[in-house]
Amino acid sequence: MNSSRNLNENLEAAKNLIEEAKRQGACLAVLPENFAVFNAGMMLDAGHVEASDEPIIRRFLSQQAEHHKLFLVAGTLPVVAAEVPNTTGTGTG
């Protein structure tokens, strides 16, 4: 799989490969690292979406696994962590 700068194209390519794997009898499909978002500049934006209540990539993976009745292993997914309060230096001296 060669990922492009277009998320939808990447998901469509992944979908086609997952379908082909299932046709060949796979019960496990492994997608490459950064299969959905290869462009470094898009990682942060995609990470915010994936951390939201409407994740695109995680929902896609879940739907594909359920539809094809197989396990999916996906490379790194961009997810922005929630802000954590900085508590360093707040103790007494």
Coordinates of N, CA and C in Angstrom, one line a residue:
M1 N 0.8 -1.2 0.0 CA 0.0 0.0 0.0 C 0.9 1.2 0.0
N2 N 0.6 2.1 -0.9 CA 1.3 3.4 -1.0 C 0.3 4.5 -0.5
S3 N 0.5 5.1 0.6 CA -0.4 6.1 1.1 C -0.1 7.4 0.4
S4 N -1.2 8.2 0.2 CA -1.1 9.5 -0.4 C -1.4 10.5 0.6
R5 N -1.5 11.8 0.1 CA -1.8 12.9 1.0 C -3.3 13.0 1.3
N6 N -4.1 12.1 0.7 CA -5.6 12.2 0.8 C -6.1 11.0 1.7
L7 N -6.7 11.4 2.8 CA -7.2 10.5 3.8 C -8.2 9.5 3.2
N8 N -9.2 10.1 2.4 CA -10.2 9.2 1.8 C -9.6 8.2 0.9
E9 N -8.7 8.6 0.0 CA -8.0 7.7 -0.9 C -7.3 6.6 -0.1
N10 N -6.7 6.9 1.0 CA -5.9 6.0 1.8 C -6.9 5.0 2.4
L11 N -8.0 5.5 2.9 CA -9.0 4.6 3.5 C -9.6 3.6 2.5
E12 N -9.8 4.2 1.3 CA -10.4 3.3 0.2 C -9.4 2.2 -0.2
A13 N -8.1 2.6 -0.3 CA -7.1 1.6 -0.6 C -7.0 0.5 0.5
A14 N -7.1 1.0 1.7 CA -7.0 0.0 2.8 C -8.3 -0.9 2.8
K15 N -9.4 -0.3 2.5 CA -10.7 -1.1 2.4 C -10.5 -2.2 1.3
N16 N -10.0 -1.8 0.2 CA -9.8 -2.8 -0.9 C -8.9 -3.9 -0.5
L17 N -7.8 -3.6 0.2 CA -6.8 -4.6 0.6 C -7.4 -5.5 1.7
I18 N -8.2 -4.9 2.6 CA -8.8 -5.7 3.6 C -9.8 -6.7 3.0
E19 N -10.6 -6.2 2.0 CA -11.5 -7.1 1.3 C -10.8 -8.2 0.6
E20 N -9.7 -7.9 -0.1 CA -8.9 -8.9 -0.8 C -8.4 -9.9 0.2
A21 N -7.9 -9.5 1.4 CA -7.4 -10.4 2.4 C -8.5 -11.3 2.9
K22 N -9.7 -10.8 3.1 CA -10.8 -11.6 3.5 C -11.2 -12.7 2.5
R23 N -11.2 -12.2 1.2 CA -11.5 -13.2 0.1 C -10.5 -14.3 0.0
Q24 N -9.3 -14.0 0.5 CA -8.2 -15.1 0.5 C -8.2 -15.9 1.8
G25 N -9.2 -15.6 2.6 CA -9.4 -16.4 3.8 C -8.7 -15.9 5.1
A26 N -8.2 -14.7 5.1 CA -7.5 -14.1 6.2 C -8.5 -13.9 7.4
C27 N -7.9 -14.1 8.6 CA -8.7 -13.8 9.8 C -8.0 -12.6 10.5
L28 N -6.8 -12.2 10.0 CA -6.0 -11.1 10.5 C -5.5 -10.3 9.3
A29 N -5.6 -9.0 9.4 CA -5.0 -8.2 8.3 C -4.2 -7.1 9.0
V30 N -3.0 -6.9 8.5 CA -2.1 -5.9 9.1 C -1.9 -4.8 8.1
L31 N -2.2 -3.6 8.5 CA -2.0 -2.4 7.6 C -0.6 -1.8 8.0
P32 N 0.0 -1.1 7.0 CA 1.3 -0.5 7.3 C 1.3 0.7 8.2
E33 N 2.4 1.1 8.7 CA 2.6 2.2 9.6 C 2.1 3.5 8.8
N34 N 1.4 4.3 9.5 CA 0.8 5.6 8.9 C 0.0 5.3 7.6
F35 N -0.7 4.2 7.6 CA -1.5 3.9 6.4 C -2.5 4.9 6.0
A36 N -3.1 5.6 7.0 CA -4.2 6.6 6.7 C -3.7 8.0 6.5
V37 N -2.7 8.4 7.3 CA -2.2 9.7 7.2 C -0.7 9.6 7.1
F38 N -0.1 9.9 6.0 CA 1.3 9.8 5.7 C 2.0 11.1 5.8
N39 N 1.2 12.2 5.5 CA 1.7 13.5 5.4 C 1.9 14.1 6.9
A40 N 3.1 14.4 7.2 CA 3.4 14.9 8.5 C 2.6 16.1 8.9
G41 N 2.4 17.0 7.9 CA 1.7 18.2 8.1 C 0.2 18.0 8.5
M42 N -0.3 16.8 8.1 CA -1.7 16.5 8.4 C -1.9 15.7 9.7
M43 N -0.8 15.3 10.3 CA -0.9 14.4 11.5 C -1.6 15.1 12.6
L44 N -1.3 16.4 12.9 CA -1.9 17.1 14.0 C -3.4 17.2 13.8
D45 N -3.8 17.7 12.7 CA -5.2 17.9 12.4 C -6.0 16.5 12.5
A46 N -5.4 15.5 11.9 CA -6.0 14.2 12.0 C -6.1 13.7 13.5
G47 N -5.0 14.0 14.2 CA -5.0 13.6 15.6 C -6.1 14.2 16.5
H48 N -6.4 15.5 16.2 CA -7.5 16.1 16.9 C -8.9 15.5 16.5
V49 N -9.0 15.1 15.2 CA -10.3 14.5 14.8 C -10.4 13.1 15.5
E50 N -9.3 12.3 15.5 CA -9.3 11.0 16.1 C -9.5 11.1 17.6
A51 N -9.2 12.2 18.3 CA -9.4 12.3 19.7 C -10.8 12.8 20.0
S52 N -11.5 13.2 19.0 CA -12.9 13.7 19.2 C -13.9 12.5 19.3
D53 N -15.2 12.9 19.5 CA -16.2 11.9 19.6 C -16.6 11.4 18.2
E54 N -16.0 11.9 17.1 CA -16.3 11.5 15.8 C -15.0 11.1 15.0
P55 N -14.3 10.1 15.5 CA -13.0 9.7 14.9 C -13.3 9.1 13.5
I56 N -12.6 9.5 12.5 CA -12.7 8.9 11.2 C -12.0 7.6 11.0
I57 N -10.7 7.6 11.3 CA -9.9 6.4 11.1 C -10.3 5.3 12.0
R58 N -10.4 5.5 13.3 CA -10.8 4.5 14.3 C -12.2 3.9 14.0
R59 N -13.1 4.7 13.6 CA -14.4 4.2 13.2 C -14.3 3.4 11.9
F60 N -13.5 3.8 11.0 CA -13.3 3.0 9.7 C -12.8 1.6 10.1
L61 N -11.7 1.6 10.9 CA -11.1 0.3 11.3 C -12.1 -0.6 12.0
S62 N -12.9 0.0 12.9 CA -13.9 -0.8 13.6 C -14.9 -1.4 12.7
Q63 N -15.4 -0.6 11.8 CA -16.4 -1.0 10.8 C -15.9 -2.1 9.9
Q64 N -14.7 -1.9 9.5 CA -14.1 -2.9 8.6 C -13.9 -4.3 9.3
A65 N -13.4 -4.2 10.5 CA -13.2 -5.4 11.3 C -14.5 -6.2 11.5
E66 N -15.5 -5.4 11.9 CA -16.8 -6.0 12.2 C -17.4 -6.6 10.9
H67 N -17.4 -5.8 9.8 CA -18.0 -6.2 8.6 C -17.4 -7.5 8.0
H68 N -16.1 -7.5 8.0 CA -15.3 -8.7 7.4 C -15.1 -9.8 8.4
K69 N -15.4 -9.6 9.7 CA -15.2 -10.6 10.7 C -13.8 -11.0 10.8
L70 N -12.9 -10.0 10.9 CA -11.5 -10.3 11.1 C -10.8 -9.3 12.0
F71 N -9.6 -9.6 12.5 CA -8.9 -8.7 13.3 C -8.0 -7.8 12.4
L72 N -7.9 -6.6 12.8 CA -7.1 -5.6 12.1 C -6.0 -5.1 13.0
V73 N -4.8 -5.0 12.5 CA -3.7 -4.4 13.1 C -3.3 -3.2 12.2
A74 N -3.4 -2.0 12.8 CA -3.1 -0.8 12.0 C -1.9 -0.1 12.7
G75 N -1.0 0.4 11.8 CA 0.2 1.1 12.3 C -0.2 2.3 13.1
T76 N 0.7 3.1 13.4 CA 0.4 4.3 14.3 C -0.8 5.1 13.8
L77 N -1.7 5.4 14.7 CA -2.8 6.3 14.4 C -2.6 7.6 15.1
P78 N -2.8 8.7 14.4 CA -2.6 10.0 15.0 C -3.8 10.3 16.0
V79 N -3.4 10.5 17.3 CA -4.4 10.9 18.3 C -3.7 11.9 19.2
V80 N -4.3 13.1 19.3 CA -3.8 14.1 20.2 C -4.2 13.8 21.6
A81 N -3.3 13.8 22.6 CA -3.6 13.6 24.0 C -4.3 14.8 24.6
A82 N -5.2 14.5 25.5 CA -5.8 15.6 26.3 C -4.8 16.4 27.0
E83 N -5.1 17.6 27.2 CA -4.1 18.4 28.0 C -4.1 17.9 29.5
V84 N -2.9 17.8 30.0 CA -2.6 17.4 31.3 C -2.1 18.6 32.1
P85 N -2.7 19.0 33.2 CA -2.1 20.1 34.0 C -0.7 19.9 34.4
N86 N 0.1 20.9 34.3 CA 1.5 20.8 34.7 C 1.6 21.1 36.2
T87 N 2.0 20.1 37.0 CA 2.0 20.2 38.4 C 3.4 20.3 38.9
T88 N 4.4 20.3 38.0 CA 5.8 20.4 38.5 C 6.1 21.7 39.2
G89 N 6.8 21.7 40.2 CA 7.2 22.9 40.9 C 6.1 23.5 41.8
T90 N 5.1 22.7 42.1 CA 4.0 23.2 42.9 C 4.1 22.8 44.4
G91 N 5.1 21.9 44.6 CA 5.2 21.5 46.0 C 5.9 22.5 46.9
T92 N 6.0 22.2 48.1 CA 6.7 23.1 49.1 C 8.2 22.9 49.0
G93 N 9.0 23.9 49.2 CA 10.5 23.9 49.1 C 11.1 23.3 50.3

